[in-house]
PDB file of C-alpha atoms in Angstrom:
ATOM      1  CA  ARG B   1     132.265 187.415 185.311  1.00  0.00           C
ATOM      2  CA  ALA B   2     133.373 190.662 186.494  1.00  0.00           C
ATOM      3  CA  ARG B   3     131.624 193.877 185.298  1.00  0.00           C
ATOM      4  CA  TYR B   4     133.278 197.287 184.994  1.00  0.00           C
ATOM      5  CA  ILE B   5     132.864 200.895 184.612  1.00  0.00           C
ATOM      6  CA  GLY B   6     135.701 202.710 182.961  1.00  0.00           C
ATOM      7  CA  LEU B   7     136.567 206.220 183.872  1.00  0.00           C
ATOM      8  CA  THR B   8     139.035 208.311 181.854  1.00  0.00           C
ATOM      9  CA  LEU B   9     139.753 211.589 183.446  1.00  0.00           C
ATOM     10  CA  ARG B  10     142.117 214.393 182.606  1.00  0.00           C
ATOM     11  CA  PRO B  11     143.590 217.351 184.494  1.00  0.00           C
ATOM     12  CA  TRP B  12     141.953 220.413 183.291  1.00  0.00           C
ATOM     13  CA  PRO B  13     141.248 224.010 185.121  1.00  0.00           C
ATOM     14  CA  GLY B  14     138.279 223.179 187.552  1.00  0.00           C
ATOM     15  CA  PHE B  15     138.880 219.476 187.612  1.00  0.00           C
ATOM     16  CA  GLU B  16     140.418 219.420 191.214  1.00  0.00           C
ATOM     17  CA  GLU B  17     137.206 220.827 192.576  1.00  0.00           C
ATOM     18  CA  LYS B  18     135.266 218.151 190.809  1.00  0.00           C
ATOM     19  CA  ALA B  19     137.562 215.032 191.541  1.00  0.00           C
ATOM     20  CA  ALA B  20     135.287 214.084 194.641  1.00  0.00           C
ATOM     21  CA  ILE B  21     132.242 213.908 192.252  1.00  0.00           C
ATOM     22  CA  PHE B  22     134.030 211.213 190.165  1.00  0.00           C
ATOM     23  CA  GLY B  23     135.124 209.344 193.117  1.00  0.00           C
ATOM     24  CA  ALA B  24     131.654 209.203 194.558  1.00  0.00           C
ATOM     25  CA  ALA B  25     130.189 208.358 191.098  1.00  0.00           C
ATOM     26  CA  ALA B  26     132.573 205.366 190.976  1.00  0.00           C
ATOM     27  CA  ASP B  27     131.402 204.230 194.502  1.00  0.00           C
ATOM     28  CA  TYR B  28     127.857 204.819 193.189  1.00  0.00           C
ATOM     29  CA  ALA B  29     128.323 202.692 189.979  1.00  0.00           C
ATOM     30  CA  TYR B  30     129.776 199.783 192.267  1.00  0.00           C
ATOM     31  CA  GLU B  31     127.081 199.977 194.985  1.00  0.00           C
ATOM     32  CA  LYS B  32     123.975 200.058 192.570  1.00  0.00           C
ATOM     33  CA  TYR B  33     125.280 198.200 189.522  1.00  0.00           C
ATOM     34  CA  GLY B  34     128.034 196.089 190.766  1.00  0.00           C
ATOM     35  CA  LEU B  35     130.418 197.701 188.148  1.00  0.00           C
ATOM     36  CA  THR B  36     134.071 197.774 189.413  1.00  0.00           C
ATOM     37  CA  PRO B  37     135.711 201.116 188.558  1.00  0.00           C
ATOM     38  CA  VAL B  38     138.646 200.986 186.201  1.00  0.00           C
ATOM     39  CA  PHE B  39     140.592 204.200 185.812  1.00  0.00           C
ATOM     40  CA  LEU B  40     142.181 204.193 182.259  1.00  0.00           C
ATOM     41  CA  PRO B  41     144.737 206.827 181.351  1.00  0.00           C
ATOM     42  CA  ILE B  42     144.848 207.950 177.493  1.00  0.00           C
ATOM     43  CA  GLU B  43     147.689 210.146 178.179  1.00  0.00           C
ATOM     44  CA  PRO B  44     149.346 208.479 181.367  1.00  0.00           C
ATOM     45  CA  ARG B  45     151.698 211.470 182.131  1.00  0.00           C
ATOM     46  CA  LEU B  46     148.532 213.576 182.810  1.00  0.00           C
ATOM     47  CA  ASP B  47     145.799 211.203 183.496  1.00  0.00           C
ATOM     48  CA  VAL B  48     147.068 208.917 186.027  1.00  0.00           C
ATOM     49  CA  GLY B  49     147.329 211.917 188.453  1.00  0.00           C
ATOM     50  CA  ALA B  50     143.778 212.995 187.760  1.00  0.00           C
ATOM     51  CA  ALA B  51     142.625 209.424 188.442  1.00  0.00           C
ATOM     52  CA  GLN B  52     144.552 209.460 191.743  1.00  0.00           C
ATOM     53  CA  LEU B  53     142.781 212.716 192.832  1.00  0.00           C
ATOM     54  CA  ALA B  54     139.293 210.875 192.207  1.00  0.00           C
ATOM     55  CA  LEU B  55     140.539 207.705 193.921  1.00  0.00           C
ATOM     56  CA  ARG B  56     141.267 209.654 197.202  1.00  0.00           C
ATOM     57  CA  HIS B  57     137.628 210.325 197.305  1.00  0.00           C
ATOM     58  CA  MET B  58     136.437 206.794 197.077  1.00  0.00           C
ATOM     59  CA  LYS B  59     135.298 204.548 199.860  1.00  0.00           C
ATOM     60  CA  GLU B  60     137.829 202.055 200.955  1.00  0.00           C
ATOM     61  CA  THR B  61     135.451 199.240 200.520  1.00  0.00           C
ATOM     62  CA  THR B  62     135.036 199.781 196.845  1.00  0.00           C
ATOM     63  CA  PRO B  63     137.172 197.701 194.594  1.00  0.00           C
ATOM     64  CA  ARG B  64     139.073 199.655 191.951  1.00  0.00           C
ATOM     65  CA  HIS B  65     141.685 199.453 189.441  1.00  0.00           C
ATOM     66  CA  LEU B  66     144.067 202.143 188.217  1.00  0.00           C
ATOM     67  CA  LEU B  67     145.937 201.305 185.179  1.00  0.00           C
ATOM     68  CA  GLU B  68     149.222 203.192 184.887  1.00  0.00           C
ATOM     69  CA  ASP B  69     149.439 202.652 181.067  1.00  0.00           C
ATOM     70  CA  THR B  70     146.854 201.191 178.832  1.00  0.00           C
ATOM     71  CA  GLY B  71     149.559 200.546 175.941  1.00  0.00           C
ATOM     72  CA  GLY B  72     148.868 201.192 172.231  1.00  0.00           C
ATOM     73  CA  SER B  73     145.735 201.961 170.641  1.00  0.00           C
ATOM     74  CA  ASP B  74     144.649 198.298 169.946  1.00  0.00           C
ATOM     75  CA  HIS B  75     145.207 197.394 173.716  1.00  0.00           C
ATOM     76  CA  THR B  76     143.238 200.421 174.958  1.00  0.00           C
ATOM     77  CA  ILE B  77     140.379 199.600 172.513  1.00  0.00           C
ATOM     78  CA  GLY B  78     140.397 196.084 173.986  1.00  0.00           C
ATOM     79  CA  LEU B  79     140.365 197.135 177.491  1.00  0.00           C
ATOM     80  CA  LEU B  80     137.489 199.703 176.588  1.00  0.00           C
ATOM     81  CA  SER B  81     135.422 196.786 174.941  1.00  0.00           C
ATOM     82  CA  ARG B  82     135.535 194.967 178.401  1.00  0.00           C
ATOM     83  CA  MET B  83     133.506 197.994 180.202  1.00  0.00           C
ATOM     84  CA  GLN B  84     129.949 197.875 180.495  1.00  0.00           C
ATOM     85  CA  VAL B  85     129.838 201.848 180.651  1.00  0.00           C
ATOM     86  CA  VAL B  86     132.433 204.560 179.982  1.00  0.00           C
ATOM     87  CA  VAL B  87     132.650 207.894 181.718  1.00  0.00           C
ATOM     88  CA  SER B  88     135.292 209.970 179.737  1.00  0.00           C
ATOM     89  CA  MET B  89     136.754 213.535 179.526  1.00  0.00           C
ATOM     90  CA  ARG B  90     139.039 212.129 176.657  1.00  0.00           C
ATOM     91  CA  LEU B  91     137.826 212.203 173.187  1.00  0.00           C
ATOM     92  CA  HIS B  92     139.954 209.073 172.046  1.00  0.00           C
ATOM     93  CA  ALA B  93     138.173 206.918 174.878  1.00  0.00           C
ATOM     94  CA  LEU B  94     134.939 208.092 173.788  1.00  0.00           C
ATOM     95  CA  VAL B  95     135.604 207.277 170.209  1.00  0.00           C
ATOM     96  CA  PHE B  96     137.263 203.789 171.003  1.00  0.00           C
ATOM     97  CA  ALA B  97     134.451 203.156 173.356  1.00  0.00           C
ATOM     98  CA  ALA B  98     131.709 204.133 170.894  1.00  0.00           C
ATOM     99  CA  GLY B  99     133.329 201.908 168.093  1.00  0.00           C
ATOM    100  CA  GLN B 100     132.807 198.870 170.608  1.00  0.00           C
ATOM    101  CA  GLY B 101     129.127 199.732 171.026  1.00  0.00           C
ATOM    102  CA  ILE B 102     129.691 200.775 174.799  1.00  0.00           C
ATOM    103  CA  PRO B 103     127.230 202.923 176.544  1.00  0.00           C
ATOM    104  CA  LEU B 104     128.940 206.454 177.079  1.00  0.00           C
ATOM    105  CA  VAL B 105     128.900 209.351 179.474  1.00  0.00           C
ATOM    106  CA  GLY B 106     130.941 212.268 178.254  1.00  0.00           C
ATOM    107  CA  VAL B 107     132.308 215.174 180.653  1.00  0.00           C
ATOM    108  CA  VAL B 108     132.814 218.119 178.379  1.00  0.00           C
ATOM    109  CA  TYR B 109     135.983 220.355 178.875  1.00  0.00           C
ATOM    110  CA  ASP B 110     136.005 221.196 175.251  1.00  0.00           C
ATOM    111  CA  GLN B 111     133.390 221.506 172.576  1.00  0.00           C
ATOM    112  CA  LYS B 112     134.857 218.635 170.593  1.00  0.00           C
ATOM    113  CA  ILE B 113     133.396 216.171 173.285  1.00  0.00           C
ATOM    114  CA  SER B 114     129.936 217.302 172.838  1.00  0.00           C
ATOM    115  CA  SER B 115     130.217 217.653 169.163  1.00  0.00           C
ATOM    116  CA  PHE B 116     131.456 214.186 168.725  1.00  0.00           C
ATOM    117  CA  LEU B 117     128.689 212.586 171.033  1.00  0.00           C
ATOM    118  CA  THR B 118     126.096 214.744 169.381  1.00  0.00           C
ATOM    119  CA  TYR B 119     127.144 213.624 166.025  1.00  0.00           C
ATOM    120  CA  ILE B 120     126.955 209.866 166.866  1.00  0.00           C
ATOM    121  CA  GLY B 121     123.639 210.333 168.724  1.00  0.00           C
ATOM    122  CA  GLN B 122     124.634 210.161 172.146  1.00  0.00           C
ATOM    123  CA  ASP B 123     123.067 212.453 174.489  1.00  0.00           C
ATOM    124  CA  LEU B 124     124.735 211.594 177.958  1.00  0.00           C
ATOM    125  CA  PHE B 125     127.172 214.589 178.636  1.00  0.00           C
ATOM    126  CA  THR B 126     127.505 217.497 180.732  1.00  0.00           C
ATOM    127  CA  GLY B 127     130.051 220.472 180.926  1.00  0.00           C
ATOM    128  CA  LEU B 128     132.872 219.873 183.648  1.00  0.00           C
ATOM    129  CA  ASP B 129     131.850 223.384 185.121  1.00  0.00           C
ATOM    130  CA  GLU B 130     128.303 222.270 185.580  1.00  0.00           C
ATOM    131  CA  LEU B 131     129.048 218.765 186.797  1.00  0.00           C
ATOM    132  CA  THR B 132     127.227 217.724 189.852  1.00  0.00           C
ATOM    133  CA  LEU B 133     127.055 214.323 191.697  1.00  0.00           C
ATOM    134  CA  PRO B 134     123.243 213.962 191.131  1.00  0.00           C
ATOM    135  CA  ALA B 135     123.654 214.744 187.439  1.00  0.00           C
ATOM    136  CA  LEU B 136     126.544 212.214 186.948  1.00  0.00           C
ATOM    137  CA  LYS B 137     124.589 209.615 188.792  1.00  0.00           C
ATOM    138  CA  ALA B 138     121.530 210.233 186.523  1.00  0.00           C
ATOM    139  CA  GLN B 139     123.598 209.904 183.509  1.00  0.00           C
ATOM    140  CA  ILE B 140     125.332 206.590 184.739  1.00  0.00           C
ATOM    141  CA  ASP B 141     121.840 205.392 185.479  1.00  0.00           C
ATOM    142  CA  ALA B 142     120.856 206.241 181.928  1.00  0.00           C
ATOM    143  CA  ALA B 143     124.063 204.452 180.323  1.00  0.00           C
ATOM    144  CA  CYS B 144     123.363 201.460 182.448  1.00  0.00           C
ATOM    145  CA  GLY B 145     119.990 201.292 181.034  1.00  0.00           C
ATOM    146  CA  ARG B 146     121.565 201.141 177.613  1.00  0.00           C
ATOM    147  CA  ILE B 147     123.668 198.060 178.339  1.00  0.00           C
ATOM    148  CA  GLY B 148     122.697 195.579 175.792  1.00  0.00           C
ATOM    149  CA  ASP B 149     120.618 198.000 173.749  1.00  0.00           C
ATOM    150  CA  THR B 150     122.289 197.078 170.561  1.00  0.00           C
ATOM    151  CA  ALA B 151     119.822 198.870 168.411  1.00  0.00           C
ATOM    152  CA  PHE B 152     120.513 202.282 169.817  1.00  0.00           C
ATOM    153  CA  LEU B 153     124.346 201.725 170.368  1.00  0.00           C
ATOM    154  CA  SER B 154     124.896 200.247 166.997  1.00  0.00           C
ATOM    155  CA  GLY B 155     123.575 203.510 165.503  1.00  0.00           C
ATOM    156  CA  GLY B 156     126.685 205.463 166.690  1.00  0.00           C
ATOM    157  CA  VAL B 157     128.975 202.654 165.423  1.00  0.00           C
ATOM    158  CA  ASP B 158     127.425 202.861 162.024  1.00  0.00           C
ATOM    159  CA  ARG B 159     127.872 206.669 162.042  1.00  0.00           C
ATOM    160  CA  LEU B 160     131.516 206.153 162.814  1.00  0.00           C
ATOM    161  CA  ARG B 161     132.015 203.636 160.064  1.00  0.00           C
ATOM    162  CA  GLN B 162     130.337 205.775 157.468  1.00  0.00           C
ATOM    163  CA  VAL B 163     132.691 208.540 158.452  1.00  0.00           C
ATOM    164  CA  GLU B 164     135.637 206.139 158.199  1.00  0.00           C
ATOM    165  CA  HIS B 165     134.656 204.921 154.739  1.00  0.00           C
ATOM    166  CA  ARG B 166     134.199 208.469 153.500  1.00  0.00           C
ATOM    167  CA  ASN B 167     137.704 209.316 154.847  1.00  0.00           C
ATOM    168  CA  GLN B 168     139.217 206.355 153.041  1.00  0.00           C
ATOM    169  CA  GLU B 169     137.479 207.340 149.834  1.00  0.00           C
ATOM    170  CA  THR B 170     138.624 210.899 150.049  1.00  0.00           C
ATOM    171  CA  ALA B 171     142.232 209.664 150.988  1.00  0.00           C
ATOM    172  CA  GLN B 172     142.180 207.284 147.907  1.00  0.00           C
ATOM    173  CA  ARG B 173     141.021 210.169 145.579  1.00  0.00           C
ATOM    174  CA  LEU B 174     143.733 212.451 146.861  1.00  0.00           C
ATOM    175  CA  LEU B 175     146.410 209.766 146.396  1.00  0.00           C
ATOM    176  CA  PHE B 176     145.135 208.988 142.839  1.00  0.00           C
ATOM    177  CA  LEU B 177     145.167 212.852 142.037  1.00  0.00           C
ATOM    178  CA  GLU B 178     148.788 212.914 143.001  1.00  0.00           C
ATOM    179  CA  ARG B 179     149.908 210.525 140.458  1.00  0.00           C
TER     180      ARG B 179
END
């Protein structure tokens, strides 16, 4: 059965200088762990171009997939659930993958990424400005070490479900007050 690493990239000031790191990290994940890179756009109009920049820096011998469009949320969640690890700059991809218990590596361009990952107990993230290939490789190594660690990964899922439950309760109270 095929094994995958999902990469969700986005254009952001400074990204072009880091695109080669993502391409080399995708090669590394394939060479060391046998994970075929899959580039998944959350916002296709922007993210496909960012993925193409990273793809230009990959070795020709590394198999890879670039999805031009992941469809609706349900389809995107289904795709992310097939990944063994997800490396993402996009919050939605991190939320969706976390909900499926997938090991995560976040690349932070905005504090919302690090805040979310910290909240769910995930510690594998680094700022886009500080990103280096050795650091990203080390985080991919750590994430791969978490594959199948349901005790660790389910903690984040449980925290997400608690937040969802509180949101539903709050919404119900607000709707009741409106009557």
